[in-house]
Amino acid sequence: QQEFNRRLSPDGETPRAISNLYFGYMLMLTAVSKARTRLLQDCDAQIIDPQAADALRPVLSHPLFDDLSITAASNNLLGHANMEQDSLWEARMRTRELMRIMNCVQCNKCRLHGKIAVLGLSTALQVLLGSGGEGGDELKMHRVELAALMTTLSKFSTAVSYCQKMTTN
């Protein structure tokens, strides 16, 4: 608890970390909401393993994905991306650079988890922004990208839950 407060409280080392976490979580929720139709189609067509599909369907039917308030972060991102065309190029280059940086991580498990997280974030940005700022086509996404998107959403969800638990204690 002390370490959490030292690092993440409003007076801590990184006071905006939790608000940035919520912003990222909202982006992930919006991206999954937009890709939900494709994911459910893959479940129904048995492209996704039946056991995984049975676990995925209740997650995708959660009412949070229909809440319009989660789109606030993506609307903010779209507004920013459409102001400057160079910002899309810069975001794309930064995600590529993050993937390259992950190659330097020594621990294989850490490298794997990091690459999945970067791919999940990249996929979310691709769904939300596309190549020109108008949004991407989730029907053209690869299965690996969709899996990374769902895995990264799960990690964000766990982190938000943990932060909520720590701030209420």
Short mmCIF file of C-alpha atoms in Angstrom, two decimals:
data_model
loop_
_atom_site.label_atom_id
_atom_site.label_comp_id
_atom_site.label_asym_id
_atom_site.label_seq_id
_atom_site.Cartn_x
_atom_site.Cartn_y
_atom_site.Cartn_z
CA GLN A 1 0.00 0.00 0.00
CA GLN A 2 2.80 2.44 0.87
CA GLU A 3 4.63 1.69 -2.38
CA PHE A 4 1.42 2.14 -4.37
CA ASN A 5 0.80 5.51 -2.71
CA ARG A 6 4.42 6.60 -3.14
CA ARG A 7 4.34 5.94 -6.85
CA LEU A 8 0.73 6.45 -7.96
CA SER A 9 -1.03 8.79 -5.52
CA PRO A 10 -1.83 12.37 -6.62
CA ASP A 11 1.26 13.46 -4.66
CA GLY A 12 3.38 10.49 -5.80
CA GLU A 13 6.09 10.09 -8.40
CA THR A 14 3.67 9.63 -11.32
CA PRO A 15 0.41 11.37 -10.35
CA ARG A 16 -1.18 10.98 -13.82
CA ALA A 17 -0.46 7.26 -14.14
CA ILE A 18 -3.89 6.12 -12.99
CA SER A 19 -5.75 8.59 -15.23
CA ASN A 20 -3.58 7.42 -18.14
CA LEU A 21 -4.46 3.83 -17.24
CA TYR A 22 -8.18 4.68 -17.37
CA PHE A 23 -7.71 6.46 -20.71
CA GLY A 24 -5.95 3.41 -22.14
CA TYR A 25 -8.64 1.13 -20.71
CA MET A 26 -11.36 3.19 -22.37
CA LEU A 27 -9.49 2.99 -25.69
CA MET A 28 -9.22 -0.78 -25.35
CA LEU A 29 -12.92 -1.10 -24.47
CA THR A 30 -13.92 0.99 -27.48
CA ALA A 31 -11.68 -1.00 -29.82
CA VAL A 32 -13.07 -4.32 -28.57
CA SER A 33 -16.59 -2.92 -28.86
CA LYS A 34 -15.93 -2.09 -32.52
CA ALA A 35 -14.34 -5.51 -33.14
CA ARG A 36 -17.07 -7.37 -31.23
CA THR A 37 -19.06 -8.33 -34.32
CA ARG A 38 -16.00 -9.90 -35.92
CA LEU A 39 -15.10 -11.76 -32.72
CA LEU A 40 -18.64 -13.13 -32.35
CA GLN A 41 -18.67 -14.18 -36.01
CA ASP A 42 -15.42 -16.07 -35.44
CA CYS A 43 -16.96 -17.75 -32.38
CA ASP A 44 -20.04 -18.80 -34.35
CA ALA A 45 -18.00 -20.02 -37.33
CA GLN A 46 -15.86 -22.12 -34.95
CA ILE A 47 -12.71 -20.30 -36.09
CA ILE A 48 -12.08 -19.76 -32.39
CA ASP A 49 -11.65 -22.87 -30.24
CA PRO A 50 -15.09 -23.85 -28.82
CA GLN A 51 -13.86 -23.70 -25.22
CA ALA A 52 -12.36 -20.24 -25.77
CA ALA A 53 -15.50 -19.14 -27.63
CA ASP A 54 -17.66 -20.20 -24.66
CA ALA A 55 -15.50 -18.05 -22.38
CA LEU A 56 -15.42 -15.13 -24.83
CA ARG A 57 -19.15 -14.78 -25.53
CA PRO A 58 -20.15 -13.63 -22.01
CA VAL A 59 -17.29 -11.12 -21.98
CA LEU A 60 -18.37 -9.65 -25.32
CA SER A 61 -22.01 -9.44 -24.22
CA HIS A 62 -21.14 -7.30 -21.17
CA PRO A 63 -23.22 -4.08 -21.12
CA LEU A 64 -20.09 -1.96 -20.64
CA PHE A 65 -19.34 -2.36 -24.35
CA ASP A 66 -22.67 -0.65 -25.16
CA ASP A 67 -22.07 2.28 -22.80
CA LEU A 68 -21.47 5.43 -24.84
CA SER A 69 -19.28 6.97 -22.13
CA ILE A 70 -16.40 4.62 -23.02
CA THR A 71 -16.10 6.31 -26.41
CA ALA A 72 -14.99 9.61 -24.84
CA ALA A 73 -11.33 8.58 -24.94
CA SER A 74 -11.47 7.39 -28.55
CA ASN A 75 -13.31 10.56 -29.63
CA ASN A 76 -10.55 12.58 -27.97
CA LEU A 77 -7.93 10.49 -29.76
CA LEU A 78 -9.71 10.84 -33.12
CA GLY A 79 -9.97 14.60 -32.70
CA HIS A 80 -6.28 14.83 -31.93
CA ALA A 81 -5.31 12.52 -34.80
CA ASN A 82 -7.40 14.43 -37.32
CA MET A 83 -5.92 17.80 -36.27
CA GLU A 84 -2.46 16.86 -37.43
CA GLN A 85 -1.94 14.22 -40.10
CA ASP A 86 1.65 13.73 -38.92
CA SER A 87 0.42 12.51 -35.52
CA LEU A 88 -0.91 9.28 -37.08
CA TRP A 89 2.45 8.62 -38.68
CA GLU A 90 4.21 9.38 -35.40
CA ALA A 91 1.93 7.01 -33.45
CA ARG A 92 2.57 4.25 -35.98
CA MET A 93 6.33 4.77 -35.75
CA ARG A 94 6.24 4.77 -31.94
CA THR A 95 4.40 1.45 -31.79
CA ARG A 96 6.95 -0.04 -34.19
CA GLU A 97 9.75 1.31 -32.03
CA LEU A 98 8.13 -0.21 -28.93
CA MET A 99 8.07 -3.59 -30.65
CA ARG A 100 11.77 -3.24 -31.52
CA ILE A 101 12.58 -2.28 -27.94
CA MET A 102 10.85 -5.44 -26.71
CA ASN A 103 13.46 -7.46 -28.64
CA CYS A 104 16.09 -6.13 -26.21
CA VAL A 105 14.33 -7.52 -23.12
CA GLN A 106 16.37 -10.39 -21.70
CA CYS A 107 13.64 -12.36 -19.95
CA ASN A 108 11.70 -14.44 -22.50
CA LYS A 109 8.43 -14.28 -20.53
CA CYS A 110 8.70 -10.51 -20.15
CA ARG A 111 9.48 -10.15 -23.86
CA LEU A 112 6.47 -12.26 -24.81
CA HIS A 113 4.08 -10.38 -22.51
CA GLY A 114 5.46 -7.05 -23.68
CA LYS A 115 5.11 -7.92 -27.35
CA ILE A 116 1.53 -9.10 -26.85
CA ALA A 117 0.70 -5.86 -25.02
CA VAL A 118 2.26 -3.72 -27.75
CA LEU A 119 0.45 -5.71 -30.44
CA GLY A 120 -2.82 -5.34 -28.52
CA LEU A 121 -2.38 -1.57 -28.24
CA SER A 122 -1.38 -1.34 -31.91
CA THR A 123 -4.46 -3.32 -32.88
CA ALA A 124 -6.67 -1.04 -30.78
CA LEU A 125 -5.19 2.00 -32.53
CA GLN A 126 -5.67 0.33 -35.90
CA VAL A 127 -9.33 -0.39 -35.15
CA LEU A 128 -9.95 3.13 -33.83
CA LEU A 129 -7.87 5.18 -36.27
CA GLY A 130 -7.07 3.02 -39.28
CA SER A 131 -4.52 4.35 -41.70
CA GLY A 132 -6.15 7.71 -42.29
CA GLY A 133 -7.86 8.61 -39.02
CA GLU A 134 -11.32 7.37 -39.97
CA GLY A 135 -11.09 3.95 -38.32
CA GLY A 136 -9.95 0.56 -39.48
CA ASP A 137 -11.80 -2.45 -40.81
CA GLU A 138 -11.94 -5.08 -38.08
CA LEU A 139 -12.86 -7.68 -40.69
CA LYS A 140 -9.32 -7.39 -42.09
CA MET A 141 -7.65 -8.01 -38.72
CA HIS A 142 -5.65 -11.19 -38.25
CA ARG A 143 -6.58 -13.69 -35.54
CA VAL A 144 -3.32 -12.99 -33.71
CA GLU A 145 -4.12 -9.27 -33.59
CA LEU A 146 -7.60 -9.95 -32.24
CA ALA A 147 -6.19 -12.34 -29.62
CA ALA A 148 -3.64 -9.72 -28.58
CA LEU A 149 -6.42 -7.12 -28.37
CA MET A 150 -8.46 -9.31 -26.01
CA THR A 151 -5.41 -10.26 -23.94
CA THR A 152 -4.38 -6.63 -23.56
CA LEU A 153 -7.93 -5.67 -22.59
CA SER A 154 -7.77 -8.35 -19.90
CA LYS A 155 -4.49 -6.94 -18.59
CA PHE A 156 -5.90 -3.40 -18.52
CA SER A 157 -9.01 -4.68 -16.74
CA THR A 158 -6.91 -6.43 -14.11
CA ALA A 159 -4.78 -3.31 -13.59
CA VAL A 160 -7.84 -1.06 -13.21
CA SER A 161 -9.39 -3.51 -10.75
CA TYR A 162 -6.18 -3.60 -8.73
CA CYS A 163 -5.92 0.20 -8.67
CA GLN A 164 -9.53 0.48 -7.51
CA LYS A 165 -8.82 -2.00 -4.72
CA MET A 166 -5.67 -0.14 -3.66
CA THR A 167 -7.30 3.31 -3.66
CA THR A 168 -10.24 2.15 -1.52
CA ASN A 169 -7.94 0.68 1.16
#
